[in-house]
mmCIF file of C-alpha atoms in Angstrom:
data_model
loop_
_atom_site.group_PDB
_atom_site.id
_atom_site.type_symbol
_atom_site.label_atom_id
_atom_site.label_comp_id
_atom_site.label_asym_id
_atom_site.label_seq_id
_atom_site.Cartn_x
_atom_site.Cartn_y
_atom_site.Cartn_z
ATOM 1 C CA MET B 1 72.503 -34.922 33.914
ATOM 2 C CA LYS B 2 74.097 -31.716 35.108
ATOM 3 C CA LYS B 3 75.550 -30.528 38.358
ATOM 4 C CA ILE B 4 73.561 -27.495 39.497
ATOM 5 C CA GLY B 5 74.840 -25.047 42.068
ATOM 6 C CA PHE B 6 74.429 -21.443 43.085
ATOM 7 C CA LEU B 7 76.834 -18.538 42.683
ATOM 8 C CA SER B 8 76.623 -15.676 45.175
ATOM 9 C CA PHE B 9 78.386 -12.342 44.904
ATOM 10 C CA GLY B 10 77.670 -11.802 48.587
ATOM 11 C CA HIS B 11 76.552 -8.194 48.254
ATOM 12 C CA TRP B 12 75.680 -6.384 51.442
ATOM 13 C CA SER B 13 74.227 -2.947 52.079
ATOM 14 C CA PRO B 14 73.159 -1.105 55.234
ATOM 15 C CA SER B 15 69.944 -0.085 53.451
ATOM 16 C CA PRO B 16 66.727 -1.043 55.301
ATOM 17 C CA GLN B 17 65.567 -2.705 52.057
ATOM 18 C CA SER B 18 68.470 -5.157 52.148
ATOM 19 C CA GLY B 19 68.240 -8.507 53.874
ATOM 20 C CA THR B 20 72.059 -8.532 54.075
ATOM 21 C CA ARG B 21 73.169 -5.393 55.874
ATOM 22 C CA SER B 22 76.733 -6.110 56.993
ATOM 23 C CA GLY B 23 79.808 -8.124 56.179
ATOM 24 C CA ALA B 24 78.864 -10.515 58.980
ATOM 25 C CA ASP B 25 75.409 -10.996 57.439
ATOM 26 C CA ALA B 26 76.942 -11.755 54.038
ATOM 27 C CA LEU B 27 79.294 -14.382 55.448
ATOM 28 C CA LEU B 28 76.865 -16.099 57.803
ATOM 29 C CA GLN B 29 74.038 -16.123 55.270
ATOM 30 C CA SER B 30 76.421 -17.571 52.673
ATOM 31 C CA ILE B 31 77.082 -20.499 54.990
ATOM 32 C CA ASP B 32 73.375 -20.927 55.742
ATOM 33 C CA LEU B 33 72.551 -20.936 52.028
ATOM 34 C CA ALA B 34 75.126 -23.681 51.409
ATOM 35 C CA VAL B 35 73.439 -25.774 54.122
ATOM 36 C CA ALA B 36 69.989 -25.109 52.648
ATOM 37 C CA ALA B 37 71.136 -25.859 49.089
ATOM 38 C CA GLU B 38 72.632 -29.161 50.188
ATOM 39 C CA GLU B 39 69.362 -30.124 51.867
ATOM 40 C CA LEU B 40 67.512 -29.332 48.616
ATOM 41 C CA GLY B 41 69.819 -31.592 46.620
ATOM 42 C CA ALA B 42 71.877 -28.921 44.857
ATOM 43 C CA ASP B 43 75.408 -29.864 43.877
ATOM 44 C CA GLY B 44 77.430 -26.735 44.521
ATOM 45 C CA ALA B 45 77.810 -23.576 46.594
ATOM 46 C CA TYR B 46 80.079 -21.080 44.853
ATOM 47 C CA TYR B 47 81.140 -17.598 45.914
ATOM 48 C CA ARG B 48 82.504 -14.594 44.066
ATOM 49 C CA VAL B 49 85.566 -12.710 45.331
ATOM 50 C CA HIS B 50 85.778 -8.894 45.046
ATOM 51 C CA HIS B 51 88.223 -6.682 46.917
ATOM 52 C CA PHE B 52 87.517 -3.166 48.224
ATOM 53 C CA ALA B 53 83.774 -3.769 47.849
ATOM 54 C CA ARG B 54 80.764 -4.521 50.050
ATOM 55 C CA GLN B 55 80.819 -8.093 48.820
ATOM 56 C CA LEU B 56 82.482 -11.372 49.708
ATOM 57 C CA ALA B 57 86.262 -10.993 49.563
ATOM 58 C CA SER B 58 88.279 -13.508 51.634
ATOM 59 C CA PRO B 59 87.149 -16.942 50.445
ATOM 60 C CA PHE B 60 89.048 -19.435 52.586
ATOM 61 C CA PRO B 61 87.522 -18.703 56.013
ATOM 62 C CA LEU B 62 84.098 -18.888 54.344
ATOM 63 C CA LEU B 63 84.870 -22.130 52.493
ATOM 64 C CA ALA B 64 86.279 -23.731 55.624
ATOM 65 C CA ALA B 65 83.251 -22.738 57.704
ATOM 66 C CA ALA B 66 80.835 -23.961 55.027
ATOM 67 C CA GLY B 67 82.836 -27.164 54.760
ATOM 68 C CA ALA B 68 82.449 -27.775 58.469
ATOM 69 C CA ARG B 69 78.671 -27.226 58.287
ATOM 70 C CA THR B 70 77.969 -29.390 55.214
ATOM 71 C CA LYS B 71 78.672 -32.963 54.171
ATOM 72 C CA SER B 72 78.353 -33.458 50.425
ATOM 73 C CA ILE B 73 77.879 -30.239 48.472
ATOM 74 C CA GLU B 74 80.785 -28.911 46.407
ATOM 75 C CA LEU B 75 82.210 -25.637 47.705
ATOM 76 C CA GLY B 76 83.911 -23.289 45.321
ATOM 77 C CA THR B 77 84.784 -19.849 44.042
ATOM 78 C CA ALA B 78 84.046 -18.076 40.787
ATOM 79 C CA VAL B 79 86.571 -16.506 40.817
ATOM 80 C CA ILE B 80 89.572 -15.639 42.992
ATOM 81 C CA ASP B 81 91.509 -12.733 41.471
ATOM 82 C CA MET B 82 95.081 -14.048 41.187
ATOM 83 C CA ARG B 83 96.544 -10.537 40.858
ATOM 84 C CA TYR B 84 96.017 -10.222 44.616
ATOM 85 C CA GLU B 85 97.258 -13.638 45.710
ATOM 86 C CA ASN B 86 100.477 -14.901 47.254
ATOM 87 C CA PRO B 87 100.499 -18.395 45.694
ATOM 88 C CA LEU B 88 102.323 -19.996 48.632
ATOM 89 C CA TYR B 89 100.025 -18.610 51.308
ATOM 90 C CA MET B 90 97.065 -19.472 49.088
ATOM 91 C CA ALA B 91 98.237 -23.083 48.740
ATOM 92 C CA GLU B 92 98.316 -23.437 52.533
ATOM 93 C CA ASP B 93 94.871 -21.865 52.965
ATOM 94 C CA ALA B 94 93.384 -23.937 50.155
ATOM 95 C CA GLY B 95 94.874 -27.148 51.503
ATOM 96 C CA ALA B 96 93.505 -26.485 54.976
ATOM 97 C CA ALA B 97 90.005 -25.555 53.740
ATOM 98 C CA ASP B 98 89.901 -28.595 51.449
ATOM 99 C CA LEU B 99 90.852 -30.958 54.258
ATOM 100 C CA ILE B 100 88.171 -29.460 56.514
ATOM 101 C CA ALA B 101 85.625 -29.996 53.717
ATOM 102 C CA GLY B 102 86.787 -33.543 53.042
ATOM 103 C CA GLY B 103 88.050 -32.843 49.532
ATOM 104 C CA ARG B 104 85.031 -30.902 48.231
ATOM 105 C CA LEU B 105 86.662 -27.635 47.141
ATOM 106 C CA GLN B 106 86.297 -26.526 43.509
ATOM 107 C CA LEU B 107 88.401 -23.382 43.238
ATOM 108 C CA GLY B 108 87.780 -21.007 40.363
ATOM 109 C CA ILE B 109 90.662 -18.605 39.786
ATOM 110 C CA SER B 110 91.317 -15.978 37.125
ATOM 111 C CA ARG B 111 92.805 -12.628 36.267
ATOM 112 C CA GLY B 112 89.813 -11.033 37.939
ATOM 113 C CA SER B 113 87.390 -8.336 36.881
ATOM 114 C CA PRO B 114 87.386 -4.521 36.779
ATOM 115 C CA GLU B 115 88.027 -3.191 40.249
ATOM 116 C CA GLN B 116 86.597 -0.782 42.789
ATOM 117 C CA VAL B 117 89.940 1.015 43.067
ATOM 118 C CA ILE B 118 92.832 1.790 40.750
ATOM 119 C CA ASP B 119 95.362 -1.067 40.611
ATOM 120 C CA GLY B 120 94.135 -2.528 43.871
ATOM 121 C CA TRP B 121 96.684 -5.336 43.716
ATOM 122 C CA ARG B 122 99.433 -2.766 44.340
ATOM 123 C CA HIS B 123 98.013 -2.193 47.828
ATOM 124 C CA PHE B 124 98.444 -5.928 48.424
ATOM 125 C CA GLY B 125 102.128 -5.647 47.538
ATOM 126 C CA TYR B 126 102.118 -6.993 43.969
ATOM 127 C CA VAL B 127 103.542 -5.237 40.918
ATOM 128 C CA PRO B 128 103.943 -6.738 37.431
ATOM 129 C CA GLU B 129 107.448 -7.415 36.235
ATOM 130 C CA GLU B 130 109.058 -4.994 33.798
ATOM 131 C CA GLY B 131 107.274 -5.218 30.465
ATOM 132 C CA LYS B 132 104.486 -7.415 31.865
ATOM 133 C CA SER B 133 100.808 -6.628 32.485
ATOM 134 C CA ASP B 134 98.644 -7.307 35.511
ATOM 135 C CA ALA B 135 97.047 -10.147 33.528
ATOM 136 C CA ASP B 136 100.499 -11.666 32.978
ATOM 137 C CA MET B 137 101.118 -11.387 36.709
ATOM 138 C CA ALA B 138 97.848 -13.170 37.487
ATOM 139 C CA ARG B 139 98.677 -16.038 35.156
ATOM 140 C CA ARG B 140 102.169 -16.338 36.650
ATOM 141 C CA HIS B 141 100.701 -16.501 40.160
ATOM 142 C CA ALA B 142 98.298 -19.183 38.920
ATOM 143 C CA GLU B 143 101.114 -21.271 37.444
ATOM 144 C CA ILE B 144 103.067 -21.144 40.713
ATOM 145 C CA PHE B 145 99.938 -22.096 42.656
ATOM 146 C CA LEU B 146 99.287 -25.078 40.377
ATOM 147 C CA ASP B 147 102.872 -26.291 40.779
ATOM 148 C CA LEU B 148 102.602 -26.077 44.574
ATOM 149 C CA LEU B 149 99.442 -28.185 44.532
ATOM 150 C CA ARG B 150 101.400 -31.088 43.038
ATOM 151 C CA GLY B 151 102.806 -31.616 46.515
ATOM 152 C CA GLU B 152 106.435 -31.946 45.476
ATOM 153 C CA GLY B 153 109.161 -30.819 47.866
ATOM 154 C CA PHE B 154 111.084 -27.680 46.890
ATOM 155 C CA ALA B 155 112.442 -26.060 50.099
ATOM 156 C CA GLN B 156 115.802 -26.991 51.628
ATOM 157 C CA PRO B 157 115.260 -28.139 55.237
ATOM 158 C CA ASN B 158 117.110 -26.536 58.117
ATOM 159 C CA PRO B 159 119.851 -28.904 59.363
ATOM 160 C CA ARG B 160 118.849 -28.011 62.932
ATOM 161 C CA PRO B 161 115.057 -27.690 62.766
ATOM 162 C CA MET B 162 112.757 -27.039 65.688
ATOM 163 C CA PHE B 163 110.899 -30.290 64.843
ATOM 164 C CA PRO B 164 112.112 -33.402 62.998
ATOM 165 C CA ASN B 165 111.678 -33.264 59.229
ATOM 166 C CA PRO B 166 110.879 -36.052 56.779
ATOM 167 C CA PRO B 167 113.746 -36.826 54.377
ATOM 168 C CA GLY B 168 114.293 -34.687 51.287
ATOM 169 C CA LEU B 169 113.049 -31.282 50.250
ATOM 170 C CA LEU B 170 109.963 -29.963 52.037
ATOM 171 C CA ARG B 171 106.587 -28.980 50.600
ATOM 172 C CA LEU B 172 103.947 -26.674 52.006
ATOM 173 C CA GLU B 173 101.610 -28.177 54.559
ATOM 174 C CA PRO B 174 98.843 -29.079 54.976
ATOM 175 C CA PHE B 175 98.707 -30.800 51.607
ATOM 176 C CA SER B 176 95.384 -31.994 50.209
ATOM 177 C CA ALA B 177 95.766 -34.690 47.560
ATOM 178 C CA GLY B 178 93.509 -34.247 44.552
ATOM 179 C CA LEU B 179 92.963 -30.491 44.896
ATOM 180 C CA ARG B 180 95.161 -29.825 41.852
ATOM 181 C CA GLU B 181 92.502 -31.468 39.653
ATOM 182 C CA ARG B 182 89.770 -29.289 41.147
ATOM 183 C CA ILE B 183 91.138 -25.926 40.024
ATOM 184 C CA TRP B 184 89.121 -23.992 37.416
ATOM 185 C CA TRP B 185 90.052 -20.987 35.294
ATOM 186 C CA GLY B 186 87.477 -18.271 34.670
ATOM 187 C CA ALA B 187 88.068 -17.413 31.012
ATOM 188 C CA ALA B 188 86.743 -14.246 29.372
ATOM 189 C CA THR B 189 88.268 -15.098 25.982
ATOM 190 C CA ASN B 190 88.776 -18.152 23.799
ATOM 191 C CA ALA B 191 92.557 -17.780 24.075
ATOM 192 C CA THR B 192 92.626 -17.953 27.867
ATOM 193 C CA ALA B 193 90.280 -20.953 27.760
ATOM 194 C CA VAL B 194 92.803 -22.741 25.526
ATOM 195 C CA TRP B 195 95.641 -21.713 27.859
ATOM 196 C CA ALA B 196 93.706 -23.149 30.828
ATOM 197 C CA ALA B 197 93.171 -26.422 28.975
ATOM 198 C CA LYS B 198 96.883 -26.797 28.313
ATOM 199 C CA LEU B 199 97.597 -26.392 32.046
ATOM 200 C CA GLY B 200 94.954 -28.952 33.003
ATOM 201 C CA MET B 201 92.467 -26.612 34.660
ATOM 202 C CA ASN B 202 88.707 -26.963 34.429
ATOM 203 C CA LEU B 203 86.825 -24.120 32.727
ATOM 204 C CA GLN B 204 84.414 -21.556 34.138
ATOM 205 C CA SER B 205 82.547 -19.215 31.786
ATOM 206 C CA SER B 206 80.543 -16.417 33.345
ATOM 207 C CA THR B 207 77.425 -14.432 32.485
ATOM 208 C CA LEU B 208 79.674 -12.227 30.356
ATOM 209 C CA LYS B 209 82.702 -12.598 28.120
ATOM 210 C CA PHE B 210 84.680 -10.347 25.846
ATOM 211 C CA ASP B 211 82.960 -10.073 22.492
ATOM 212 C CA GLU B 212 84.762 -12.119 19.844
ATOM 213 C CA GLY B 213 82.244 -12.201 17.035
ATOM 214 C CA GLY B 214 79.071 -10.272 17.800
ATOM 215 C CA GLN B 215 76.912 -13.345 18.386
ATOM 216 C CA PRO B 216 74.742 -13.882 21.481
ATOM 217 C CA LEU B 217 76.569 -14.913 24.636
ATOM 218 C CA HIS B 218 75.477 -18.541 24.563
ATOM 219 C CA ILE B 219 76.817 -19.035 21.037
ATOM 220 C CA GLN B 220 80.156 -17.390 21.819
ATOM 221 C CA GLN B 221 80.436 -19.436 25.019
ATOM 222 C CA ALA B 222 79.668 -22.664 23.181
ATOM 223 C CA GLU B 223 82.487 -21.884 20.721
ATOM 224 C CA GLN B 224 84.780 -21.132 23.652
ATOM 225 C CA ILE B 225 83.930 -24.453 25.307
ATOM 226 C CA ARG B 226 84.532 -26.402 22.102
ATOM 227 C CA ALA B 227 87.922 -24.688 21.629
ATOM 228 C CA TYR B 228 88.781 -25.508 25.231
ATOM 229 C CA ARG B 229 87.868 -29.182 24.859
ATOM 230 C CA ALA B 230 89.887 -29.465 21.640
ATOM 231 C CA ALA B 231 92.928 -27.977 23.385
ATOM 232 C CA TRP B 232 92.410 -30.324 26.337
ATOM 233 C CA LYS B 233 92.380 -33.345 24.034
ATOM 234 C CA GLU B 234 95.461 -32.110 22.197
ATOM 235 C CA ALA B 235 97.301 -31.678 25.515
ATOM 236 C CA GLY B 236 96.733 -35.378 26.259
ATOM 237 C CA HIS B 237 95.434 -35.074 29.797
ATOM 238 C CA ALA B 238 94.321 -38.389 31.309
ATOM 239 C CA ARG B 239 91.077 -37.219 32.924
ATOM 240 C CA GLU B 240 87.953 -35.603 31.518
ATOM 241 C CA PRO B 241 87.668 -31.846 32.178
ATOM 242 C CA ARG B 242 84.728 -30.100 33.763
ATOM 243 C CA VAL B 243 83.055 -26.991 32.367
ATOM 244 C CA SER B 244 80.633 -24.625 34.097
ATOM 245 C CA VAL B 245 78.565 -21.716 32.854
ATOM 246 C CA SER B 246 76.771 -19.165 35.023
ATOM 247 C CA ARG B 247 73.250 -17.958 34.355
ATOM 248 C CA SER B 248 70.589 -15.759 35.949
ATOM 249 C CA ILE B 249 67.527 -18.029 35.848
ATOM 250 C CA PHE B 250 64.295 -17.495 37.756
ATOM 251 C CA ALA B 251 61.244 -19.741 37.590
ATOM 252 C CA LEU B 252 58.167 -17.605 38.215
ATOM 253 C CA VAL B 253 56.034 -19.855 40.394
ATOM 254 C CA ASN B 254 54.435 -17.362 42.802
ATOM 255 C CA ASP B 255 53.501 -13.707 43.118
ATOM 256 C CA MET B 256 56.759 -12.802 44.850
ATOM 257 C CA ASP B 257 58.783 -14.220 41.951
ATOM 258 C CA ARG B 258 56.690 -12.247 39.483
ATOM 259 C CA ALA B 259 57.058 -9.063 41.527
ATOM 260 C CA TYR B 260 60.850 -9.395 41.688
ATOM 261 C CA PHE B 261 61.652 -10.754 38.229
ATOM 262 C CA GLY B 262 58.532 -10.672 36.075
ATOM 263 C CA GLY B 263 59.769 -7.636 34.174
ATOM 264 C CA SER B 264 63.345 -8.824 33.646
ATOM 265 C CA GLU B 265 64.902 -8.072 30.276
ATOM 266 C CA GLY B 266 65.184 -11.204 28.173
ATOM 267 C CA GLN B 267 68.002 -10.162 25.840
ATOM 268 C CA ASP B 268 71.781 -10.141 25.797
ATOM 269 C CA HIS B 269 73.396 -6.753 25.527
ATOM 270 C CA PHE B 270 76.805 -5.431 24.583
ATOM 271 C CA GLY B 271 78.890 -2.881 26.434
ATOM 272 C CA TYR B 272 82.282 -2.086 27.900
ATOM 273 C CA ILE B 273 83.533 -3.312 31.275
ATOM 274 C CA GLU B 274 87.058 -2.127 30.476
ATOM 275 C CA PRO B 275 88.190 0.582 28.035
ATOM 276 C CA GLU B 276 88.399 -0.697 24.458
ATOM 277 C CA LYS B 277 87.211 -4.185 25.472
ATOM 278 C CA ARG B 278 83.699 -4.805 24.229
ATOM 279 C CA ALA B 279 81.839 -7.482 26.147
ATOM 280 C CA VAL B 280 78.613 -9.402 25.739
ATOM 281 C CA PHE B 281 76.416 -9.633 28.845
ATOM 282 C CA GLY B 282 74.042 -12.559 29.179
ATOM 283 C CA ARG B 283 70.293 -12.188 29.454
ATOM 284 C CA THR B 284 68.210 -12.968 32.509
ATOM 285 C CA TYR B 285 65.909 -15.952 32.065
ATOM 286 C CA ALA B 286 62.680 -15.317 33.977
ATOM 287 C CA ALA B 287 59.415 -17.033 33.047
ATOM 288 C CA GLU B 288 56.899 -19.653 34.105
ATOM 289 C CA PRO B 289 58.580 -23.077 34.250
ATOM 290 C CA ASP B 290 57.144 -24.432 30.985
ATOM 291 C CA LYS B 291 58.310 -21.349 29.054
ATOM 292 C CA LEU B 292 61.643 -21.408 30.849
ATOM 293 C CA VAL B 293 62.240 -25.000 29.766
ATOM 294 C CA GLU B 294 61.708 -24.071 26.114
ATOM 295 C CA GLN B 295 64.009 -21.047 26.378
ATOM 296 C CA LEU B 296 66.812 -22.988 28.054
ATOM 297 C CA LYS B 297 66.673 -25.712 25.422
ATOM 298 C CA GLU B 298 68.034 -23.133 22.980
ATOM 299 C CA ASP B 299 71.052 -22.175 25.126
ATOM 300 C CA GLU B 300 74.007 -23.832 23.366
ATOM 301 C CA ALA B 301 76.530 -23.137 26.126
ATOM 302 C CA ILE B 302 74.410 -24.732 28.849
ATOM 303 C CA ALA B 303 74.082 -27.777 26.581
ATOM 304 C CA GLU B 304 77.881 -27.949 26.236
ATOM 305 C CA ALA B 305 78.592 -27.579 29.976
ATOM 306 C CA ASP B 306 78.374 -30.234 32.681
ATOM 307 C CA THR B 307 77.819 -27.714 35.491
ATOM 308 C CA LEU B 308 75.346 -24.836 35.760
ATOM 309 C CA LEU B 309 75.787 -22.110 38.367
ATOM 310 C CA LEU B 310 72.667 -20.097 39.198
ATOM 311 C CA THR B 311 73.453 -16.524 40.178
ATOM 312 C CA VAL B 312 71.351 -15.658 43.214
ATOM 313 C CA PRO B 313 70.130 -12.292 44.560
ATOM 314 C CA ASN B 314 71.668 -12.829 47.983
ATOM 315 C CA GLN B 315 70.288 -9.614 49.526
ATOM 316 C CA LEU B 316 66.791 -11.084 49.291
ATOM 317 C CA GLY B 317 67.674 -13.474 52.104
ATOM 318 C CA VAL B 318 68.460 -17.146 52.604
ATOM 319 C CA ASP B 319 64.860 -18.376 52.524
ATOM 320 C CA TYR B 320 64.022 -16.678 49.239
ATOM 321 C CA ASN B 321 67.261 -17.777 47.599
ATOM 322 C CA ALA B 322 66.652 -21.345 48.715
ATOM 323 C CA HIS B 323 63.245 -21.043 47.045
ATOM 324 C CA VAL B 324 64.893 -19.811 43.816
ATOM 325 C CA ILE B 325 67.195 -22.846 43.793
ATOM 326 C CA GLU B 326 64.410 -25.284 44.680
ATOM 327 C CA ALA B 327 62.163 -23.961 41.902
ATOM 328 C CA ILE B 328 64.818 -24.740 39.295
ATOM 329 C CA LEU B 329 65.569 -28.185 40.749
ATOM 330 C CA LYS B 330 61.903 -29.097 41.013
ATOM 331 C CA HIS B 331 60.153 -27.408 38.089
ATOM 332 C CA VAL B 332 62.823 -26.951 35.409
ATOM 333 C CA ALA B 333 65.758 -29.358 35.709
ATOM 334 C CA PRO B 334 63.771 -32.629 35.349
ATOM 335 C CA ALA B 335 62.038 -31.458 32.171
ATOM 336 C CA LEU B 336 65.436 -30.687 30.626
ATOM 337 C CA GLY B 337 66.988 -33.995 31.625
ATOM 338 C CA TRP B 338 69.327 -32.338 34.110
ATOM 339 C CA ARG B 339 67.898 -34.461 36.917
#
């Protein structure tokens, strides 16, 4: 059995060919797709976060709104770029959104991806410490955020407050118990996966990772997941971790599917998303359901993970994306033992 959800980048474009032509469209359709996915029996609605782009950017209003419209589906991110985040403000926003959703948030955080602008985090007021990189800054923000989610008091109360205080040091409010165990780290390397395990975060692995051996993506991801689980065990955490992988998977069950994805390239490829950092980009799986089942049986990383996130072409509209999700749940997942 696997949890199966969707992952939307929330692209929007004013082009007449786009079904998502504005920021409002992207947000409202993202909520509608979460509702539709829940009705279909999917397990998760996850959203990407990109700044300075015509994509989803501010996750907590979206997560709170989706939480108010749904009842059972997990709501998450993959991933929030921690270079841009004030950990204290984020802890308040995350606590509020999680309480609205009834404890269903699954927050993926990370260093983030290559940006639309140069050092965009500087515009948000964040600068790495002397001798530190932006990646170091992101991990430091993440560590502070994780500590805040423990709910321990740290702030000295005013002796003459506007409202009565409980005894002792104060924590940020609202506090949502259990959210600390539902934080994931999006790891592009084996080393950061091990670091995430030591801190007790779940693991997200995307449709790309930095190349660390030249093998296909699914093999490198499977090695990453095994290294993560070994580090988790060594750290002695009491609970079992969760691991997700993202994939572009399309079951071709009608003419529209074949028109959109029938010619998709079925191979991984290698390239550079940052200077001097070679990456492996995962293939698109697109075939008739019986062929798709056989192809997915060979994906070692999916086999290792407990959660699969289906990347969706959100500009094709809510109805079509609901169809994409339903086709996997109905025609593919049962044959693979995921349902």
